[in-house]
Amino acid sequence: MERKMVTSASFLLCTFLLHFNLLHEVTGNEMSEIILEGGIGDGTYNNCPPPPFTSPFENERIERAYHVIQEFKPRITSDPKRFLDTWNGPDVCNYRGFRCDIFPNTKDRAVSGINFNGAAFSGTNFNLSGLLDRLPDLVFFHANSNNFTGTIPKEIIQYKYFYELDMSNNKFCGEFPKEILGAKQLTFIDLRFNKLYGSIPPELFMLDVDVIFINNNCFNQKLPDNFGFTPASYITLANNQFIGPIPKSIGQASETLSEVLLLNNHFSGCLPYEIGFLKNAKVFDASLNELTGPIPQSFACLEKMQFLNLTGNRLYGPVPELVCKLPNLYALSLSNNYFTEVGPECRNLITKKVLDVSMNCIPGFPNQKSKDECATFCSTPKYCPSEISLTIVPCKNYYLSSPNTSDYQPKAAAPSPVTYNALKQPRLS
């Protein structure tokens, strides 16, 4: 019995020593290999790193725009043109309403423009914060005919290449958005058909812009004295409530101004003779105001004028023959004033249906005001400051090269002025 116990003890001791030696051998020779290869096995495991992360966006600019758009998207609660159907996935350049171009001095594409024209978007607290202020690569923003409210984010003044802003036919209200005055690259400003009121800051007419469309708002103050300093070619101030005289500085725009619409306001006083300096102007419309006095003789220098409209004022005196000799007239509208005389040149234009003098005080002509109304107006004291200036013709050879109106042959089709198209309000679907 004692021998069996010794034998059992010896077996257990031998087993323990054998197990210890094996464990020591693995620990000493193979443990590092086990750790590196992920365990004991047949060597099929390796130490390769995981594959690198691949972004679905082509660059950081596009990724930033994606997040901005996706955060803005839920704020649009009405999308009748189904723009939002395309606003999915990482390729924002294929989203409807967004445009991408190569960003200057890089090889990267970026969201360079937004065109929401006619989208008829609406939403709750529907302003441009969170969109326009977070896309610094923008070159243009077009959003006419929507339901945006609020103000214009001031961040756009920091956008290096931003040059076009169209926010017409929305629901912006308040005073003129001075935030845009710091955007020095702007060439196109369109704020028409909103509910803006108050005065126009003089800084607007110091911007190096081509287009200023602010018609159909509620602006109700005088124009700044520097109005004519603008280099703009196309200006529409129509259908507001502007008051006071047309600034004499308008003559400073002689090289650049092509079309200007001042109609349907409350402009008063006499027409400044400086208007005659607008040698490149093709459209001048100051109809439906409270202007008075004679037509300055300087208007004979408007040699490129095609559409001249002074209808619905309190102008008087003879219609200048020199104005009727302007060589490029398609329409000279002088109806509903108090003119008293037309000469042979003007009569020829009436025959050609270029000149309209209906509802004036011209003896012997049809469709004129009543004698009593004309007499009452004639008896009212009238005065224009610097009346001598109204007789000045500042250009030379103002009619020597002009055709005789008896030979006047207008072109087959009248051109379509840019500014008159701006008076048409797009429909919100």
Coordinates of N, CA and C in Angstrom, one line a residue, residues 93-264:
C93 N -23.1 68.6 -56.5 CA -23.1 69.3 -57.8 C -24.2 68.9 -58.7
N94 N -24.9 67.8 -58.4 CA -26.0 67.4 -59.2 C -27.3 67.7 -58.5
Y95 N -27.3 68.4 -57.4 CA -28.5 68.9 -56.7 C -29.1 70.0 -57.6
R96 N -30.4 69.9 -57.8 CA -31.1 71.0 -58.6 C -31.0 72.3 -57.8
G97 N -30.6 73.3 -58.5 CA -30.5 74.6 -57.8 C -29.1 75.0 -57.4
F98 N -28.1 74.0 -57.5 CA -26.8 74.3 -57.2 C -25.8 74.1 -58.3
R99 N -24.8 74.9 -58.4 CA -23.8 74.8 -59.5 C -22.4 74.7 -58.9
C100 N -21.6 73.9 -59.5 CA -20.2 73.8 -59.1 C -19.3 74.2 -60.2
D101 N -18.1 74.8 -59.8 CA -17.1 75.1 -60.7 C -15.7 75.0 -59.9
I102 N -14.7 75.0 -60.7 CA -13.3 74.9 -60.1 C -13.1 76.2 -59.3
F103 N -12.7 76.0 -58.0 CA -12.4 77.2 -57.2 C -11.1 77.8 -57.7
P104 N -11.0 79.2 -57.8 CA -9.8 79.8 -58.3 C -8.6 79.4 -57.5
N105 N -7.5 79.2 -58.3 CA -6.2 78.8 -57.7 C -6.1 77.5 -57.1
T106 N -7.1 76.6 -57.4 CA -7.1 75.3 -56.8 C -7.5 74.3 -58.0
K107 N -7.5 73.1 -57.7 CA -8.0 72.1 -58.6 C -9.3 71.5 -58.1
D108 N -9.8 72.1 -57.0 CA -11.0 71.5 -56.4 C -12.3 72.2 -56.9
R109 N -13.3 71.4 -57.1 CA -14.6 71.9 -57.4 C -15.3 72.4 -56.1
A110 N -16.1 73.4 -56.2 CA -16.8 74.0 -55.1 C -18.2 74.5 -55.5
V111 N -19.1 74.6 -54.6 CA -20.5 75.2 -54.9 C -20.3 76.6 -55.2
S112 N -20.4 77.0 -56.4 CA -20.1 78.4 -56.8 C -21.4 79.2 -57.0
G113 N -22.5 78.6 -57.1 CA -23.8 79.3 -57.3 C -25.0 78.6 -56.9
I114 N -26.0 79.4 -56.5 CA -27.3 78.9 -56.2 C -28.4 79.6 -57.0
N115 N -29.2 78.8 -57.7 CA -30.2 79.3 -58.5 C -31.6 78.7 -58.1
F116 N -32.3 79.4 -57.2 CA -33.6 79.0 -56.8 C -34.7 79.8 -57.5
N117 N -34.4 80.5 -58.6 CA -35.4 81.3 -59.3 C -36.6 80.4 -59.6
G118 N -37.8 80.9 -59.2 CA -39.0 80.3 -59.5 C -39.3 79.0 -58.7
A119 N -38.5 78.7 -57.7 CA -38.7 77.5 -56.9 C -40.0 77.6 -56.1
A120 N -40.4 78.8 -55.7 CA -41.6 79.0 -54.9 C -41.5 78.3 -53.5
F121 N -40.2 78.2 -53.0 CA -40.0 77.7 -51.7 C -40.8 78.5 -50.6
S122 N -41.2 77.8 -49.5 CA -41.7 78.5 -48.3 C -41.4 77.6 -47.2
G123 N -41.4 78.2 -46.0 CA -41.1 77.5 -44.8 C -41.4 78.3 -43.5
T124 N -41.1 77.7 -42.4 CA -41.3 78.4 -41.1 C -40.0 79.2 -40.8
N125 N -40.2 80.5 -40.4 CA -39.0 81.3 -40.1 C -38.0 81.2 -41.3
F126 N -38.6 81.5 -42.4 CA -37.9 81.2 -43.7 C -36.9 82.3 -44.1
N127 N -35.8 82.4 -43.5 CA -34.8 83.3 -43.8 C -33.5 82.6 -44.4
L128 N -32.5 83.4 -44.7 CA -31.3 82.9 -45.4 C -30.2 82.5 -44.5
S129 N -30.4 82.8 -43.2 CA -29.3 82.4 -42.2 C -29.2 80.9 -42.2
G130 N -28.0 80.5 -42.2 CA -27.7 79.0 -42.2 C -27.5 78.5 -43.6
L131 N -27.7 79.3 -44.6 CA -27.4 78.9 -46.0 C -26.5 79.9 -46.6
L132 N -26.9 81.1 -46.9 CA -26.1 82.1 -47.6 C -24.9 82.4 -46.8
D133 N -24.9 82.4 -45.5 CA -23.8 82.8 -44.7 C -22.8 81.7 -44.4
R134 N -23.1 80.5 -44.9 CA -22.2 79.3 -44.7 C -21.6 78.7 -45.9
L135 N -21.8 79.4 -47.1 CA -21.2 78.9 -48.3 C -20.3 80.0 -48.9
P136 N -19.1 80.1 -48.4 CA -18.2 81.2 -48.7 C -17.6 81.1 -50.1
D137 N -17.9 80.0 -50.8 CA -17.3 79.9 -52.2 C -18.3 80.5 -53.2
L138 N -19.4 81.0 -52.8 CA -20.5 81.4 -53.7 C -20.0 82.6 -54.6
V139 N -20.4 82.5 -55.9 CA -20.2 83.6 -56.8 C -21.5 84.3 -57.1
F140 N -22.6 83.6 -57.1 CA -23.9 84.2 -57.3 C -25.0 83.5 -56.5
F141 N -26.0 84.3 -56.2 CA -27.2 83.8 -55.4 C -28.4 84.4 -56.1
H142 N -29.2 83.5 -56.8 CA -30.4 83.9 -57.4 C -31.6 83.2 -56.8
A143 N -32.5 83.9 -56.2 CA -33.6 83.3 -55.5 C -34.9 84.1 -55.7
N144 N -35.1 84.6 -57.0 CA -36.4 85.3 -57.2 C -37.6 84.4 -57.2
S145 N -38.7 85.0 -56.7 CA -40.0 84.3 -56.7 C -40.0 83.1 -55.7
N146 N -39.7 83.5 -54.5 CA -39.8 82.5 -53.4 C -40.5 83.3 -52.2
N147 N -40.4 82.7 -51.0 CA -41.0 83.3 -49.9 C -40.1 83.6 -48.7
F148 N -38.8 84.0 -49.1 CA -37.8 84.3 -48.1 C -38.2 85.6 -47.3
T149 N -37.8 85.6 -46.1 CA -38.1 86.8 -45.2 C -36.8 87.1 -44.5
G150 N -36.9 88.1 -43.6 CA -35.7 88.4 -42.8 C -34.8 89.4 -43.5
T151 N -33.5 89.2 -43.2 CA -32.5 90.1 -43.7 C -31.4 89.3 -44.5
I152 N -30.5 90.0 -45.1 CA -29.4 89.4 -45.8 C -28.2 89.2 -44.9
P153 N -27.7 88.0 -44.8 CA -26.6 87.7 -43.9 C -25.4 88.6 -44.2
K154 N -24.8 89.2 -43.2 CA -23.7 90.1 -43.4 C -22.4 89.4 -43.9
E155 N -22.4 88.1 -43.8 CA -21.2 87.4 -44.1 C -20.8 87.5 -45.6
I156 N -21.8 87.8 -46.5 CA -21.5 87.9 -47.9 C -20.5 88.9 -48.2
I157 N -20.2 89.9 -47.4 CA -19.2 90.9 -47.7 C -17.8 90.3 -47.6
Q158 N -17.7 89.1 -47.0 CA -16.4 88.5 -47.0 C -16.1 87.6 -48.1
Y159 N -17.1 87.4 -49.0 CA -17.0 86.4 -50.1 C -16.2 87.1 -51.2
K160 N -15.1 86.5 -51.5 CA -14.1 87.2 -52.4 C -14.6 87.3 -53.8
Y161 N -15.4 86.4 -54.3 CA -15.8 86.3 -55.7 C -17.3 86.6 -55.9
F162 N -18.0 87.0 -54.9 CA -19.5 87.1 -54.9 C -19.9 88.4 -55.7
Y163 N -20.6 88.2 -56.9 CA -20.9 89.3 -57.7 C -22.3 89.5 -58.1
E164 N -23.2 88.5 -57.9 CA -24.6 88.7 -58.3 C -25.5 88.3 -57.2
L165 N -26.5 89.2 -56.9 CA -27.5 88.9 -55.9 C -28.9 89.3 -56.4
D166 N -29.7 88.3 -56.5 CA -31.1 88.4 -57.0 C -32.0 87.9 -55.9
M167 N -32.7 88.7 -55.2 CA -33.6 88.3 -54.2 C -35.0 88.9 -54.4
S168 N -35.3 89.2 -55.7 CA -36.5 89.8 -56.1 C -37.7 88.9 -55.8
N169 N -38.9 89.6 -55.7 CA -40.2 88.9 -55.6 C -40.2 87.9 -54.4
N170 N -39.8 88.4 -53.3 CA -39.8 87.6 -52.0 C -40.6 88.4 -51.0
K171 N -40.4 88.2 -49.7 CA -41.1 88.9 -48.7 C -40.1 89.6 -47.7
F172 N -39.1 90.1 -48.3 CA -38.1 90.8 -47.5 C -38.8 92.2 -47.1
C173 N -38.6 92.6 -45.9 CA -39.2 93.9 -45.5 C -38.1 94.6 -44.6
G174 N -38.4 95.9 -44.4 CA -37.5 96.7 -43.6 C -36.8 97.7 -44.5
E175 N -35.7 98.3 -44.0 CA -35.0 99.3 -44.7 C -34.0 98.6 -45.7
F176 N -33.4 99.4 -46.6 CA -32.5 98.8 -47.6 C -31.4 98.0 -46.8
P177 N -31.2 96.8 -47.3 CA -30.2 95.9 -46.6 C -28.8 96.4 -46.8
K178 N -28.3 97.2 -45.8 CA -27.0 97.8 -46.0 C -25.9 96.7 -45.9
E179 N -26.2 95.5 -45.6 CA -25.2 94.4 -45.5 C -24.5 94.2 -46.9
I180 N -25.3 94.5 -48.0 CA -24.7 94.2 -49.3 C -23.8 95.3 -49.7
L181 N -23.8 96.4 -49.1 CA -22.9 97.5 -49.5 C -21.4 97.2 -49.3
G182 N -21.1 96.2 -48.5 CA -19.7 95.9 -48.3 C -19.2 94.8 -49.2
A183 N -20.1 94.3 -50.1 CA -19.7 93.3 -51.1 C -19.2 94.0 -52.3
K184 N -17.9 94.2 -52.3 CA -17.3 95.1 -53.3 C -17.2 94.5 -54.7
Q185 N -17.5 93.2 -54.8 CA -17.4 92.6 -56.1 C -18.8 92.6 -56.8
L186 N -19.8 93.0 -56.1 CA -21.2 93.0 -56.7 C -21.2 93.8 -58.0
T187 N -21.9 93.2 -59.0 CA -22.1 93.9 -60.3 C -23.6 93.9 -60.6
F188 N -24.4 93.1 -59.9 CA -25.8 92.9 -60.2 C -26.6 92.9 -58.9
I189 N -27.5 93.8 -58.7 CA -28.3 93.9 -57.5 C -29.8 94.0 -57.9
D190 N -30.6 93.0 -57.5 CA -32.0 92.9 -57.8 C -32.8 92.6 -56.6
L191 N -33.5 93.7 -56.1 CA -34.3 93.6 -54.9 C -35.7 94.0 -55.1
R192 N -36.1 93.9 -56.4 CA -37.5 94.4 -56.7 C -38.6 93.5 -56.2
F193 N -39.8 94.0 -56.1 CA -40.9 93.2 -55.7 C -40.7 92.6 -54.3
N194 N -40.4 93.5 -53.3 CA -40.3 93.2 -51.9 C -41.1 94.2 -51.2
K195 N -40.8 94.4 -49.9 CA -41.5 95.4 -49.0 C -40.5 96.2 -48.3
L196 N -39.5 96.6 -49.0 CA -38.4 97.5 -48.5 C -38.9 98.9 -48.5
Y197 N -38.5 99.7 -47.5 CA -38.9 101.1 -47.3 C -37.8 102.0 -46.8
G198 N -38.1 103.2 -46.7 CA -37.2 104.2 -46.2 C -36.4 104.8 -47.3
S199 N -35.1 105.1 -47.0 CA -34.2 105.8 -47.9 C -33.2 104.8 -48.5
I200 N -32.6 105.3 -49.6 CA -31.6 104.6 -50.3 C -30.2 105.1 -49.8
P201 N -29.3 104.3 -49.3 CA -28.0 104.8 -48.8 C -27.2 105.3 -49.9
P202 N -26.5 106.4 -49.8 CA -25.6 106.9 -50.9 C -24.6 105.9 -51.3
E203 N -24.2 105.1 -50.4 CA -23.1 104.1 -50.8 C -23.6 103.2 -51.9
L204 N -24.9 103.0 -52.1 CA -25.3 102.1 -53.2 C -24.8 102.7 -54.6
F205 N -24.8 104.0 -54.7 CA -24.4 104.6 -56.0 C -22.9 104.8 -56.1
M206 N -22.2 104.2 -55.2 CA -20.7 104.2 -55.3 C -20.2 102.8 -55.6
L207 N -21.1 101.8 -55.6 CA -20.7 100.5 -55.9 C -20.4 100.3 -57.4
D208 N -19.5 99.5 -57.8 CA -19.1 99.3 -59.2 C -20.0 98.3 -59.8
V209 N -21.3 98.6 -59.9 CA -22.3 97.7 -60.4 C -22.8 98.0 -61.8
D210 N -23.3 97.0 -62.5 CA -23.9 97.2 -63.8 C -25.4 97.4 -63.7
V211 N -26.0 96.8 -62.7 CA -27.5 96.7 -62.7 C -28.0 97.0 -61.3
I212 N -29.0 97.9 -61.2 CA -29.6 98.2 -59.9 C -31.1 98.1 -60.2
F213 N -31.8 97.1 -59.7 CA -33.2 96.9 -59.8 C -33.8 96.9 -58.4
I214 N -34.5 98.0 -58.1 CA -35.1 98.1 -56.8 C -36.6 98.6 -56.9
N215 N -37.1 98.4 -58.1 CA -38.5 98.8 -58.3 C -39.5 98.0 -57.5
N216 N -40.7 98.5 -57.4 CA -41.8 97.8 -56.7 C -41.5 97.5 -55.3
N217 N -41.1 98.5 -54.6 CA -40.9 98.4 -53.1 C -41.7 99.6 -52.5
C218 N -41.3 100.0 -51.4 CA -42.0 101.1 -50.7 C -41.0 102.3 -50.3
F219 N -39.9 102.4 -51.0 CA -38.9 103.5 -50.7 C -39.6 104.8 -50.8
N220 N -39.5 105.7 -49.8 CA -40.3 106.9 -49.8 C -39.5 108.2 -49.4
Q221 N -38.2 108.2 -49.7 CA -37.5 109.4 -49.4 C -36.8 110.0 -50.7
K222 N -36.1 111.0 -50.5 CA -35.4 111.6 -51.7 C -34.3 110.7 -52.1
L223 N -33.9 110.8 -53.4 CA -32.7 110.1 -53.9 C -31.5 110.8 -53.4
P224 N -30.4 110.1 -53.0 CA -29.2 110.8 -52.6 C -28.7 111.7 -53.7
D225 N -28.0 112.8 -53.3 CA -27.4 113.7 -54.3 C -26.4 113.1 -55.2
N226 N -25.8 112.0 -54.8 CA -24.8 111.3 -55.6 C -25.4 110.2 -56.6
F227 N -26.7 110.3 -56.8 CA -27.3 109.3 -57.6 C -26.6 109.1 -58.9
G228 N -26.2 110.1 -59.6 CA -25.5 110.0 -60.9 C -24.1 109.5 -60.9
F229 N -23.5 109.3 -59.7 CA -22.2 108.8 -59.6 C -22.1 107.3 -59.9
T230 N -23.2 106.6 -60.0 CA -23.2 105.2 -60.2 C -22.7 104.9 -61.6
P231 N -21.9 103.8 -61.8 CA -21.5 103.3 -63.1 C -22.5 102.4 -63.7
A232 N -23.7 102.2 -63.1 CA -24.7 101.2 -63.6 C -25.2 101.6 -65.0
S233 N -25.4 100.6 -65.8 CA -26.0 100.8 -67.1 C -27.6 100.7 -67.0
Y234 N -28.1 100.0 -66.1 CA -29.5 99.7 -66.0 C -30.0 100.0 -64.6
I235 N -31.0 100.9 -64.5 CA -31.5 101.3 -63.1 C -33.0 101.4 -63.2
T236 N -33.7 100.7 -62.3 CA -35.1 100.8 -62.2 C -35.5 101.1 -60.8
L237 N -36.1 102.3 -60.6 CA -36.6 102.8 -59.3 C -38.1 102.9 -59.4
A238 N -38.7 102.4 -60.4 CA -40.1 102.5 -60.6 C -41.0 102.0 -59.5
N239 N -42.2 102.5 -59.5 CA -43.3 101.9 -58.6 C -42.9 101.9 -57.1
N240 N -42.3 103.0 -56.7 CA -42.0 103.2 -55.3 C -42.7 104.5 -54.8
Q241 N -42.2 105.2 -53.8 CA -42.8 106.4 -53.4 C -41.7 107.5 -53.2
F242 N -40.7 107.5 -54.0 CA -39.7 108.5 -54.0 C -40.2 109.9 -54.1
I243 N -39.6 110.8 -53.4 CA -40.1 112.2 -53.5 C -38.9 113.1 -53.8
G244 N -39.2 114.4 -54.0 CA -38.1 115.4 -54.3 C -37.7 115.4 -55.8
P245 N -36.7 116.2 -56.1 CA -36.3 116.4 -57.5 C -35.4 115.2 -57.9
I246 N -35.3 115.1 -59.2 CA -34.3 114.2 -59.8 C -33.0 114.9 -59.6
P247 N -32.0 114.2 -59.0 CA -30.7 114.9 -58.7 C -30.0 115.3 -60.0
K248 N -29.4 116.5 -59.9 CA -28.7 117.0 -61.0 C -27.5 116.2 -61.4
S249 N -27.0 115.4 -60.4 CA -25.8 114.6 -60.6 C -26.1 113.5 -61.7
I250 N -27.3 113.3 -62.1 CA -27.6 112.3 -63.1 C -26.8 112.5 -64.4
G251 N -26.4 113.7 -64.6 CA -25.5 114.0 -65.8 C -24.2 113.4 -65.7
Q252 N -23.7 113.0 -64.5 CA -22.4 112.4 -64.3 C -22.4 111.0 -64.8
A253 N -23.6 110.4 -65.1 CA -23.6 109.0 -65.6 C -23.6 109.0 -67.1
S254 N -23.1 110.0 -67.8 CA -23.2 110.2 -69.2 C -22.6 109.1 -70.0
E255 N -21.5 108.5 -69.5 CA -20.8 107.5 -70.2 C -21.4 106.1 -70.1
T256 N -22.1 105.8 -69.0 CA -22.5 104.5 -68.7 C -24.0 104.2 -68.7
L257 N -24.8 105.2 -68.3 CA -26.2 104.9 -68.2 C -26.9 104.7 -69.5
S258 N -27.6 103.5 -69.6 CA -28.3 103.2 -70.8 C -29.8 103.2 -70.7
E259 N -30.3 102.7 -69.5 CA -31.7 102.7 -69.3 C -32.0 103.1 -67.9
V260 N -33.0 104.0 -67.7 CA -33.3 104.4 -66.3 C -34.8 104.6 -66.2
L261 N -35.5 103.9 -65.3 CA -36.9 104.0 -65.1 C -37.2 104.7 -63.7
L262 N -37.8 105.8 -63.8 CA -38.2 106.6 -62.5 C -39.7 106.6 -62.4
L263 N -40.4 105.9 -63.2 CA -41.9 106.1 -63.3 C -42.6 105.7 -62.1
N264 N -43.8 106.3 -61.9 CA -44.8 106.0 -60.9 C -44.2 106.2 -59.5

